[in-house]
Amino acid sequence: MSGRRVLITAGASGIGLGLAKRFAAEGDQLAICDADGDAIAQVKAGHPDFIAHHADVTDEAQMDAFLAQVEDVWGGVDVVCANAGIGGPAGRIEDLDYGAWRDCVGVNLFGAFLTCRWAARVMRAQKSGLIILTSSTAGLFGYPLRSPYAAAKWGIVGLTKTLAMELGGANVRVNCICPGAVEGDRMERVLANESAATGTPIEDLRAAYVDCTSLKSWVSVDDLADMALFLASPAASKVSGQILAVDGHTESIN
Ligand code: NAD
């Protein structure tokens, strides 16, 4: 039992829940938040040992309540995964709605702020910790028709580099994982949006997501959990400020 205290935002489904289950299987304690109250209730039912809180990462009052609860119960934190993000709208910038743009950048980038601010305060005081942010291959390439998502995910890369420099002297590591296309519900929604925006059949888009990678492969949630567990292990004790793609090596995005 490693017994690390691991906090994951957007942890009630998708990648966040997959990470939570893998850390829990290592014997770690878990605290998750999610904007979906029903999904949180389901996690609570299946994992009564998790701290599971209904909170939107962009809502300061909700996040303050969640983070205060975690601090009360644990008195500190070892690993924080700022994982929450939404796909946002698909379309040329001239056709995008400002509200949809703001929501996308808001969840993907502003949402990381409240989580990282709290993690930095707690970890600096305890002189240890690891923050893992989630960007995307969209944070490594230009991504036509997904401008708010790409802008936000490049922002996460900048935040990672900067926080690694601000916190390194306090023995806090900060890294970023860039998933490629991950099998699951979220990518099915992205494919449907992109197909509607371009008129390209979904199956052609699905094939294109694989064709642009060297390994010609989709990514699984377990592939991402493997990287997060490596980062949280002693083997990664000198790994900080890194932008780690888990994507089968994306060669280009069309
Ligand atoms: P998902 O769409 O499956 O959503 C997972 C959870 O996020 C849901 O339970 C949802 O309620 C929650 N959530 C959404 N907005 C929230 C908010 N404002 N506050 C709190 N919770 C919120 O997403 P996912 O596929 O698990 O993606 C997780 C992260 O990985 C995101 O940052 C995403 O951008 C990134 N990512 C995903 C993929 C992919 O292919 N799925 C690829 C690259 C990067």
mmCIF file of C-alpha atoms in Angstrom, residues 42-253:
data_model
loop_
_atom_site.group_PDB
_atom_site.id
_atom_site.type_symbol
_atom_site.label_atom_id
_atom_site.label_comp_id
_atom_site.label_asym_id
_atom_site.label_seq_id
_atom_site.Cartn_x
_atom_site.Cartn_y
_atom_site.Cartn_z
ATOM 1 C CA GLN A 42 -22.363 6.744 -8.883
ATOM 2 C CA VAL A 43 -18.703 6.944 -7.910
ATOM 3 C CA LYS A 44 -19.639 7.419 -4.251
ATOM 4 C CA ALA A 45 -21.809 4.299 -4.430
ATOM 5 C CA GLY A 46 -19.038 2.213 -6.007
ATOM 6 C CA HIS A 47 -16.125 3.703 -4.056
ATOM 7 C CA PRO A 48 -17.356 4.804 -0.609
ATOM 8 C CA ASP A 49 -13.736 5.331 0.459
ATOM 9 C CA PHE A 50 -13.214 8.136 -2.135
ATOM 10 C CA ILE A 51 -13.823 11.762 -1.227
ATOM 11 C CA ALA A 52 -16.205 12.585 -4.097
ATOM 12 C CA HIS A 53 -17.536 16.113 -4.417
ATOM 13 C CA HIS A 54 -19.898 17.762 -6.895
ATOM 14 C CA ALA A 55 -17.864 20.766 -8.075
ATOM 15 C CA ASP A 56 -17.240 22.561 -11.371
ATOM 16 C CA VAL A 57 -13.537 23.433 -11.778
ATOM 17 C CA THR A 58 -14.414 26.948 -12.972
ATOM 18 C CA ASP A 59 -16.594 27.752 -9.943
ATOM 19 C CA GLU A 60 -14.463 29.272 -7.189
ATOM 20 C CA ALA A 61 -16.980 28.717 -4.366
ATOM 21 C CA GLN A 62 -17.579 25.082 -5.317
ATOM 22 C CA MET A 63 -13.852 24.394 -5.666
ATOM 23 C CA ASP A 64 -13.064 26.162 -2.379
ATOM 24 C CA ALA A 65 -15.593 23.875 -0.635
ATOM 25 C CA PHE A 66 -14.110 20.750 -2.254
ATOM 26 C CA LEU A 67 -10.494 21.690 -1.597
ATOM 27 C CA ALA A 68 -11.245 22.725 1.998
ATOM 28 C CA GLN A 69 -12.845 19.332 2.608
ATOM 29 C CA VAL A 70 -9.785 17.565 1.195
ATOM 30 C CA GLU A 71 -7.441 19.649 3.343
ATOM 31 C CA ASP A 72 -9.556 19.000 6.463
ATOM 32 C CA VAL A 73 -9.570 15.254 5.928
ATOM 33 C CA TRP A 74 -6.026 14.731 4.628
ATOM 34 C CA GLY A 75 -4.084 17.735 5.944
ATOM 35 C CA GLY A 76 -2.084 17.789 2.682
ATOM 36 C CA VAL A 77 -1.924 16.197 -0.764
ATOM 37 C CA ASP A 78 0.726 14.225 -2.673
ATOM 38 C CA VAL A 79 -0.526 14.135 -6.275
ATOM 39 C CA VAL A 80 -2.923 16.556 -7.977
ATOM 40 C CA CYS A 81 -4.213 15.788 -11.476
ATOM 41 C CA ALA A 82 -5.744 18.910 -13.049
ATOM 42 C CA ASN A 83 -7.561 16.819 -15.607
ATOM 43 C CA ALA A 84 -10.846 18.587 -16.402
ATOM 44 C CA GLY A 85 -11.419 19.691 -19.957
ATOM 45 C CA ILE A 86 -14.156 19.856 -22.573
ATOM 46 C CA GLY A 87 -13.856 19.486 -26.327
ATOM 47 C CA GLY A 88 -15.603 22.749 -27.124
ATOM 48 C CA PRO A 89 -17.069 23.747 -30.471
ATOM 49 C CA ALA A 90 -15.843 22.585 -33.882
ATOM 50 C CA GLY A 91 -15.830 25.114 -36.699
ATOM 51 C CA ARG A 92 -13.965 27.913 -38.431
ATOM 52 C CA ILE A 93 -13.262 30.819 -36.094
ATOM 53 C CA GLU A 94 -15.558 33.124 -38.067
ATOM 54 C CA ASP A 95 -18.469 30.798 -37.317
ATOM 55 C CA LEU A 96 -17.805 30.278 -33.605
ATOM 56 C CA ASP A 97 -19.951 31.676 -30.851
ATOM 57 C CA TYR A 98 -18.130 33.759 -28.211
ATOM 58 C CA GLY A 99 -19.909 31.974 -25.349
ATOM 59 C CA ALA A 100 -18.812 28.550 -26.627
ATOM 60 C CA TRP A 101 -15.249 29.857 -27.079
ATOM 61 C CA ARG A 102 -15.224 31.219 -23.507
ATOM 62 C CA ASP A 103 -16.648 27.998 -22.043
ATOM 63 C CA CYS A 104 -14.006 25.896 -23.790
ATOM 64 C CA VAL A 105 -11.057 28.036 -22.705
ATOM 65 C CA GLY A 106 -12.738 28.475 -19.325
ATOM 66 C CA VAL A 107 -12.909 24.784 -18.420
ATOM 67 C CA ASN A 108 -9.647 23.699 -20.077
ATOM 68 C CA LEU A 109 -7.420 26.569 -18.931
ATOM 69 C CA PHE A 110 -9.087 28.737 -16.276
ATOM 70 C CA GLY A 111 -10.340 25.540 -14.615
ATOM 71 C CA ALA A 112 -6.741 24.477 -14.000
ATOM 72 C CA PHE A 113 -6.012 27.725 -12.162
ATOM 73 C CA LEU A 114 -8.094 27.133 -9.031
ATOM 74 C CA THR A 115 -6.806 23.566 -8.686
ATOM 75 C CA CYS A 116 -3.157 24.504 -9.260
ATOM 76 C CA ARG A 117 -3.323 27.553 -6.976
ATOM 77 C CA TRP A 118 -4.506 25.384 -4.093
ATOM 78 C CA ALA A 119 -2.032 22.594 -4.904
ATOM 79 C CA ALA A 120 0.847 25.093 -5.039
ATOM 80 C CA ARG A 121 -0.032 26.589 -1.656
ATOM 81 C CA VAL A 122 -0.352 23.203 0.046
ATOM 82 C CA MET A 123 2.660 21.581 -1.652
ATOM 83 C CA ARG A 124 4.967 24.567 -1.136
ATOM 84 C CA ALA A 125 4.149 24.467 2.579
ATOM 85 C CA GLN A 126 4.774 20.714 2.849
ATOM 86 C CA LYS A 127 7.835 20.915 0.543
ATOM 87 C CA SER A 128 6.751 17.995 -1.622
ATOM 88 C CA GLY A 129 4.222 17.039 -4.250
ATOM 89 C CA LEU A 130 3.448 16.394 -7.886
ATOM 90 C CA ILE A 131 1.027 18.250 -10.141
ATOM 91 C CA ILE A 132 -0.005 16.575 -13.401
ATOM 92 C CA LEU A 133 -1.879 18.745 -15.884
ATOM 93 C CA THR A 134 -3.735 17.347 -18.879
ATOM 94 C CA SER A 135 -3.120 18.997 -22.217
ATOM 95 C CA SER A 136 -3.555 17.194 -25.545
ATOM 96 C CA THR A 137 -1.844 16.693 -28.866
ATOM 97 C CA ALA A 138 -3.900 19.829 -29.604
ATOM 98 C CA GLY A 139 -1.407 21.546 -27.264
ATOM 99 C CA LEU A 140 1.482 20.532 -29.542
ATOM 100 C CA PHE A 141 0.084 21.333 -33.003
ATOM 101 C CA GLY A 142 -2.202 23.860 -34.641
ATOM 102 C CA TYR A 143 -5.653 22.296 -34.796
ATOM 103 C CA PRO A 144 -7.921 23.680 -37.549
ATOM 104 C CA LEU A 145 -11.616 23.951 -36.573
ATOM 105 C CA ARG A 146 -10.798 23.518 -32.875
ATOM 106 C CA SER A 147 -9.228 26.909 -32.141
ATOM 107 C CA PRO A 148 -10.432 27.446 -28.534
ATOM 108 C CA TYR A 149 -9.411 23.917 -27.549
ATOM 109 C CA ALA A 150 -5.951 24.261 -29.114
ATOM 110 C CA ALA A 151 -5.444 27.709 -27.565
ATOM 111 C CA ALA A 152 -6.414 26.419 -24.114
ATOM 112 C CA LYS A 153 -4.275 23.289 -24.351
ATOM 113 C CA TRP A 154 -1.213 25.306 -25.474
ATOM 114 C CA GLY A 155 -1.977 27.453 -22.419
ATOM 115 C CA ILE A 156 -1.717 24.347 -20.234
ATOM 116 C CA VAL A 157 1.759 23.690 -21.652
ATOM 117 C CA GLY A 158 2.822 27.230 -20.691
ATOM 118 C CA LEU A 159 1.298 26.822 -17.241
ATOM 119 C CA THR A 160 3.178 23.548 -16.726
ATOM 120 C CA LYS A 161 6.558 25.002 -17.664
ATOM 121 C CA THR A 162 5.980 28.068 -15.498
ATOM 122 C CA LEU A 163 4.704 26.231 -12.412
ATOM 123 C CA ALA A 164 7.592 23.754 -12.634
ATOM 124 C CA MET A 165 9.949 26.760 -12.379
ATOM 125 C CA GLU A 166 7.965 28.475 -9.598
ATOM 126 C CA LEU A 167 7.662 25.327 -7.473
ATOM 127 C CA GLY A 168 10.840 23.379 -8.204
ATOM 128 C CA GLY A 169 12.701 25.045 -5.334
ATOM 129 C CA ALA A 170 10.010 23.740 -2.966
ATOM 130 C CA ASN A 171 10.594 20.156 -4.169
ATOM 131 C CA VAL A 172 7.333 20.149 -6.117
ATOM 132 C CA ARG A 173 7.319 18.610 -9.596
ATOM 133 C CA VAL A 174 4.929 19.748 -12.321
ATOM 134 C CA ASN A 175 4.392 17.811 -15.545
ATOM 135 C CA CYS A 176 1.859 17.654 -18.318
ATOM 136 C CA ILE A 177 0.425 14.688 -20.189
ATOM 137 C CA CYS A 178 -0.734 15.166 -23.786
ATOM 138 C CA PRO A 179 -3.121 12.349 -24.682
ATOM 139 C CA GLY A 180 -3.757 11.514 -28.307
ATOM 140 C CA ALA A 181 -7.199 10.326 -29.370
ATOM 141 C CA VAL A 182 -8.508 8.219 -26.489
ATOM 142 C CA GLU A 183 -10.991 5.405 -27.074
ATOM 143 C CA GLY A 184 -14.290 6.249 -25.404
ATOM 144 C CA ASP A 185 -17.437 8.407 -25.277
ATOM 145 C CA ARG A 186 -15.657 11.721 -25.466
ATOM 146 C CA MET A 187 -13.998 10.995 -28.836
ATOM 147 C CA GLU A 188 -17.300 9.694 -30.202
ATOM 148 C CA ARG A 189 -18.795 13.141 -29.381
ATOM 149 C CA VAL A 190 -15.785 14.919 -30.948
ATOM 150 C CA LEU A 191 -16.100 12.827 -34.115
ATOM 151 C CA ALA A 192 -19.821 13.653 -34.374
ATOM 152 C CA ASN A 193 -19.125 17.406 -33.941
ATOM 153 C CA GLU A 194 -16.296 17.422 -36.480
ATOM 154 C CA SER A 195 -18.378 15.441 -38.955
ATOM 155 C CA ALA A 196 -21.236 17.941 -38.604
ATOM 156 C CA ALA A 197 -18.836 20.878 -39.074
ATOM 157 C CA THR A 198 -17.040 19.474 -42.139
ATOM 158 C CA GLY A 199 -19.495 17.061 -43.751
ATOM 159 C CA THR A 200 -16.799 14.352 -43.612
ATOM 160 C CA PRO A 201 -18.133 10.887 -42.742
ATOM 161 C CA ILE A 202 -17.381 9.849 -39.153
ATOM 162 C CA GLU A 203 -15.534 6.695 -40.262
ATOM 163 C CA ASP A 204 -13.138 8.773 -42.413
ATOM 164 C CA LEU A 205 -12.439 11.041 -39.454
ATOM 165 C CA ARG A 206 -11.953 8.036 -37.173
ATOM 166 C CA ALA A 207 -9.370 6.596 -39.582
ATOM 167 C CA ALA A 208 -7.604 9.965 -39.876
ATOM 168 C CA TYR A 209 -7.046 10.121 -36.093
ATOM 169 C CA VAL A 210 -5.025 6.901 -36.353
ATOM 170 C CA ASP A 211 -3.370 7.524 -39.715
ATOM 171 C CA CYS A 212 -1.625 10.654 -38.434
ATOM 172 C CA THR A 213 0.220 8.703 -35.708
ATOM 173 C CA SER A 214 3.419 6.704 -36.166
ATOM 174 C CA LEU A 215 2.056 3.782 -34.141
ATOM 175 C CA LYS A 216 -1.268 3.840 -36.070
ATOM 176 C CA SER A 217 -3.117 3.350 -32.827
ATOM 177 C CA TRP A 218 -5.720 4.929 -30.559
ATOM 178 C CA VAL A 219 -4.790 5.517 -26.932
ATOM 179 C CA SER A 220 -6.447 3.777 -23.978
ATOM 180 C CA VAL A 221 -7.184 5.279 -20.571
ATOM 181 C CA ASP A 222 -4.769 2.692 -19.145
ATOM 182 C CA ASP A 223 -1.973 4.059 -21.373
ATOM 183 C CA LEU A 224 -2.506 7.437 -19.677
ATOM 184 C CA ALA A 225 -2.741 5.884 -16.213
ATOM 185 C CA ASP A 226 0.584 4.118 -16.849
ATOM 186 C CA MET A 227 2.214 7.504 -17.495
ATOM 187 C CA ALA A 228 0.572 9.122 -14.441
ATOM 188 C CA LEU A 229 1.713 6.241 -12.209
ATOM 189 C CA PHE A 230 5.241 6.520 -13.614
ATOM 190 C CA LEU A 231 5.287 10.260 -12.864
ATOM 191 C CA ALA A 232 4.091 9.554 -9.310
ATOM 192 C CA SER A 233 6.765 6.881 -8.787
ATOM 193 C CA PRO A 234 10.313 7.294 -7.425
ATOM 194 C CA ALA A 235 11.550 6.454 -10.947
ATOM 195 C CA ALA A 236 10.381 9.943 -12.004
ATOM 196 C CA SER A 237 11.864 11.836 -9.060
ATOM 197 C CA LYS A 238 13.903 14.079 -11.402
ATOM 198 C CA VAL A 239 11.202 14.512 -14.042
ATOM 199 C CA SER A 240 9.648 17.982 -13.935
ATOM 200 C CA GLY A 241 8.555 20.624 -16.408
ATOM 201 C CA GLN A 242 7.992 17.959 -19.060
ATOM 202 C CA ILE A 243 5.302 17.815 -21.715
ATOM 203 C CA LEU A 244 4.759 14.089 -22.191
ATOM 204 C CA ALA A 245 2.758 12.968 -25.201
ATOM 205 C CA VAL A 246 0.997 9.621 -24.854
ATOM 206 C CA ASP A 247 -0.297 9.511 -28.387
ATOM 207 C CA GLY A 248 1.567 6.928 -30.485
ATOM 208 C CA HIS A 249 3.608 9.878 -31.835
ATOM 209 C CA THR A 250 1.332 12.259 -33.685
ATOM 210 C CA GLU A 251 3.136 13.310 -36.861
ATOM 211 C CA SER A 252 0.667 16.017 -37.910
ATOM 212 C CA ILE A 253 -2.923 17.110 -37.439
#
